[in-house]
C-alpha cells in the first residue's frame, strides 16, 4: 500500500500533538488558573465514565465476533474452530504471562492510587514505576507474540479478530503507559 507509512507517521504525530496540548491545557487550568471547579471536575469524571463505557462496547463487539464465529463455524473455514489451517497459540504460554503482567500492573497502579490518596509520595512513585515496568514488558511481549504467531491478520475471521482485538488492546496499554509516565513525571 503506497503512502501507508506516511499516513501512519502523520497519524502518530497528530495524536502526540493533541495529547501534548490537551495535557498542557489541563495542567495550566488546574495549577495556574484555578479553573477546576466542582462542575469541571464532575464533567471530567463523567467524560471519563462515558469514554470507558464506549470502550467496553467497542471490545464487546470483538468478543461478539469471536464467539459467533467459534460457536457456529461455517463450512469455508472447515466447519471447525479454530479453522483447519490455523495453528492456535497456546493460552498457557505467552498469553498467560501477559495476563499476569496486566493483573500485576492493575495491582501496582491501585497501590499507587491508594498511596497518593494517603499522601505517601515515595510509595506512590514506587507503585507508578512498577506499573510502568509491567506495561512496557507487556507491550514488548505482545510485540514478540505478534512476530512469532503462526497466522496473520489475513487468515480469515480467526486472524482478523485476534489481531484487531489484541492490537487495539495493546494500543490502549500504550496510551495508558504514556498517561502514567506523564503522571509519574509530574
Short mmCIF file of C-alpha atoms in Angstrom, two decimals:
data_model
loop_
_atom_site.label_atom_id
_atom_site.label_comp_id
_atom_site.label_asym_id
_atom_site.label_seq_id
_atom_site.Cartn_x
_atom_site.Cartn_y
_atom_site.Cartn_z
CA UNK A 1 0.00 0.00 0.00
CA UNK A 2 1.59 3.22 -1.16
CA UNK A 3 1.62 6.05 1.35
CA UNK A 4 0.71 3.84 4.31
CA UNK A 5 3.88 4.62 6.24
CA UNK A 6 3.49 8.33 5.71
CA UNK A 7 -0.14 8.19 6.79
CA UNK A 8 0.81 6.24 9.91
CA UNK A 9 3.52 8.78 10.81
CA UNK A 10 1.10 11.67 10.24
CA UNK A 11 -1.47 10.00 12.50
CA UNK A 12 1.06 9.34 15.27
CA UNK A 13 2.37 12.93 15.10
CA UNK A 14 -1.20 14.27 15.20
CA UNK A 15 -2.10 12.12 18.22
CA UNK A 16 1.06 13.15 20.06
CA UNK A 17 0.37 16.82 19.33
CA UNK A 18 -3.23 16.58 20.56
CA UNK A 19 -2.12 14.70 23.69
CA UNK A 20 0.58 17.26 24.44
CA UNK A 21 -1.70 20.27 24.02
CA UNK A 22 -4.52 18.63 25.98
CA UNK A 23 -2.24 17.79 28.91
CA UNK A 24 -0.70 21.26 28.74
CA UNK A 25 -4.14 22.87 28.93
CA UNK A 26 -5.31 20.61 31.79
CA UNK A 27 -2.17 21.39 33.79
CA UNK A 28 -2.46 25.10 33.04
CA UNK A 29 -6.13 25.21 34.00
CA UNK A 30 -5.59 23.25 37.22
CA UNK A 31 -2.39 24.77 38.55
CA UNK A 32 -2.22 28.33 37.31
CA UNK A 33 -5.76 29.41 36.55
CA UNK A 34 -7.63 27.50 39.28
CA UNK A 35 -10.48 26.60 36.90
CA UNK A 36 -11.09 23.09 38.14
CA UNK A 37 -14.28 23.89 39.98
CA UNK A 38 -16.62 21.19 41.23
CA UNK A 39 -18.63 21.42 37.98
CA UNK A 40 -15.48 20.99 35.86
CA UNK A 41 -14.32 18.06 37.98
CA UNK A 42 -17.72 16.38 37.61
CA UNK A 43 -17.61 16.98 33.85
CA UNK A 44 -14.16 15.40 33.63
CA UNK A 45 -15.35 12.39 35.66
CA UNK A 46 -18.48 11.98 33.51
CA UNK A 47 -16.39 12.26 30.36
CA UNK A 48 -14.08 9.50 31.61
CA UNK A 49 -17.02 7.30 32.58
CA UNK A 50 -18.60 7.70 29.14
CA UNK A 51 -15.24 7.01 27.49
CA UNK A 52 -14.84 3.78 29.49
CA UNK A 53 -18.40 2.69 28.64
CA UNK A 54 -17.74 3.30 24.92
CA UNK A 55 -14.53 1.24 25.18
CA UNK A 56 -16.43 -1.61 26.84
CA UNK A 57 -18.89 -1.61 23.92
CA UNK A 58 -16.02 -1.43 21.42
CA UNK A 59 -14.34 -4.54 22.83
CA UNK A 60 -17.68 -6.28 23.33
CA UNK A 61 -18.09 -6.16 19.54
CA UNK A 62 -14.81 -8.05 19.07
CA UNK A 63 -15.79 -10.68 21.62
CA UNK A 64 -19.18 -10.99 19.91
CA UNK A 65 -17.50 -11.58 16.55
CA UNK A 66 -15.15 -14.17 18.04
CA UNK A 67 -17.86 -16.10 19.89
CA UNK A 68 -20.24 -16.00 16.93
CA UNK A 69 -17.58 -17.41 14.64
CA UNK A 70 -16.45 -20.03 17.16
CA UNK A 71 -19.90 -21.28 18.19
CA UNK A 72 -21.05 -21.97 14.64
CA UNK A 73 -18.06 -22.17 12.29
CA UNK A 74 -19.02 -22.03 8.62
CA UNK A 75 -18.06 -24.60 6.00
CA UNK A 76 -15.50 -22.42 4.20
CA UNK A 77 -13.20 -22.48 7.27
CA UNK A 78 -13.60 -26.25 7.60
CA UNK A 79 -16.62 -26.27 9.89
CA UNK A 80 -14.37 -26.41 12.96
CA UNK A 81 -12.91 -23.89 15.35
CA UNK A 82 -10.15 -22.86 15.08
CA UNK A 83 -10.16 -23.15 11.29
CA UNK A 84 -8.37 -26.19 9.88
CA UNK A 85 -5.37 -24.26 8.53
CA UNK A 86 -4.77 -22.29 11.76
CA UNK A 87 -2.35 -23.35 14.48
CA UNK A 88 -3.70 -21.65 17.59
CA UNK A 89 -1.41 -20.04 20.16
CA UNK A 90 -1.37 -21.94 23.43
CA UNK A 91 -3.08 -19.88 26.15
CA UNK A 92 -0.60 -21.23 28.75
CA UNK A 93 2.46 -19.66 27.13
CA UNK A 94 2.95 -16.00 26.32
CA UNK A 95 -0.76 -15.06 26.69
CA UNK A 96 -0.64 -16.35 30.28
CA UNK A 97 2.49 -14.32 31.03
CA UNK A 98 0.83 -11.22 29.55
CA UNK A 99 -2.26 -11.81 31.67
CA UNK A 100 -0.09 -11.99 34.80
CA UNK A 101 1.66 -8.76 33.75
CA UNK A 102 -1.67 -6.98 33.24
CA UNK A 103 -3.11 -8.14 36.56
CA UNK A 104 0.11 -7.19 38.33
CA UNK A 105 0.08 -3.74 36.75
CA UNK A 106 -3.52 -3.30 37.89
CA UNK A 107 -2.49 -4.18 41.45
CA UNK A 108 0.52 -1.85 41.42
CA UNK A 109 -1.41 1.10 39.99
CA UNK A 110 -4.11 0.55 42.63
CA UNK A 111 -1.38 0.56 45.27
CA UNK A 112 -0.04 3.82 43.79
CA UNK A 113 -3.54 5.35 43.81
CA UNK A 114 -4.08 4.49 47.47
CA UNK A 115 -0.63 5.86 48.31
CA UNK A 116 -1.46 9.13 46.52
CA UNK A 117 -4.77 9.44 48.40
CA UNK A 118 -2.98 8.76 51.71
CA UNK A 119 -0.19 11.23 50.88
CA UNK A 120 2.65 8.70 50.71
CA UNK A 121 4.71 10.09 47.84
CA UNK A 122 7.56 7.55 47.99
CA UNK A 123 5.19 4.56 47.82
CA UNK A 124 3.14 6.22 45.09
CA UNK A 125 6.24 6.76 42.95
CA UNK A 126 7.33 3.17 43.53
CA UNK A 127 3.89 1.85 42.56
CA UNK A 128 3.78 4.00 39.41
CA UNK A 129 7.30 2.96 38.37
CA UNK A 130 6.47 -0.72 38.88
CA UNK A 131 3.30 -0.23 36.81
CA UNK A 132 5.31 1.37 34.01
CA UNK A 133 7.78 -1.54 34.02
CA UNK A 134 4.90 -4.04 33.78
CA UNK A 135 3.28 -2.03 30.95
CA UNK A 136 6.48 -1.84 28.91
CA UNK A 137 7.09 -5.56 29.49
CA UNK A 138 3.54 -6.33 28.35
CA UNK A 139 3.98 -4.28 25.17
CA UNK A 140 7.31 -5.98 24.41
CA UNK A 141 5.80 -9.43 24.99
CA UNK A 142 2.86 -8.62 22.74
CA UNK A 143 5.26 -7.50 20.02
CA UNK A 144 7.13 -10.79 20.38
CA UNK A 145 3.83 -12.69 20.26
CA UNK A 146 2.90 -10.94 17.01
CA UNK A 147 6.30 -11.66 15.48
CA UNK A 148 6.12 -15.36 16.33
CA UNK A 149 2.41 -16.03 15.71
CA UNK A 150 1.83 -18.88 13.24
CA UNK A 151 -1.00 -16.98 11.50
CA UNK A 152 -1.59 -13.49 10.17
CA UNK A 153 -4.39 -10.95 10.09
CA UNK A 154 -5.33 -12.11 6.61
CA UNK A 155 -6.03 -15.69 7.77
CA UNK A 156 -9.79 -15.33 7.88
CA UNK A 157 -12.00 -14.46 10.79
CA UNK A 158 -9.69 -16.07 13.35
CA UNK A 159 -6.65 -13.99 12.46
CA UNK A 160 -8.53 -10.77 11.87
CA UNK A 161 -10.44 -10.88 15.16
CA UNK A 162 -7.30 -11.91 17.07
CA UNK A 163 -5.15 -9.11 15.69
CA UNK A 164 -7.86 -6.45 15.85
CA UNK A 165 -8.83 -7.20 19.46
CA UNK A 166 -5.32 -7.70 20.81
CA UNK A 167 -3.95 -4.85 18.69
CA UNK A 168 -6.48 -2.35 19.96
CA UNK A 169 -5.92 -3.61 23.49
CA UNK A 170 -2.17 -3.16 23.05
CA UNK A 171 -2.78 0.34 21.72
CA UNK A 172 -4.83 1.11 24.85
CA UNK A 173 -1.99 -0.18 27.02
CA UNK A 174 0.49 2.06 25.18
CA UNK A 175 -1.75 5.11 25.64
CA UNK A 176 -2.20 4.24 29.33
CA UNK A 177 1.56 3.84 29.68
CA UNK A 178 2.06 7.31 28.23
CA UNK A 179 -0.58 8.74 30.59
CA UNK A 180 1.02 7.08 33.63
CA UNK A 181 4.50 8.18 32.54
CA UNK A 182 3.28 11.79 32.38
CA UNK A 183 1.66 11.42 35.83
CA UNK A 184 4.86 9.86 37.23
CA UNK A 185 6.99 12.66 35.77
CA UNK A 186 4.66 15.33 37.16
#
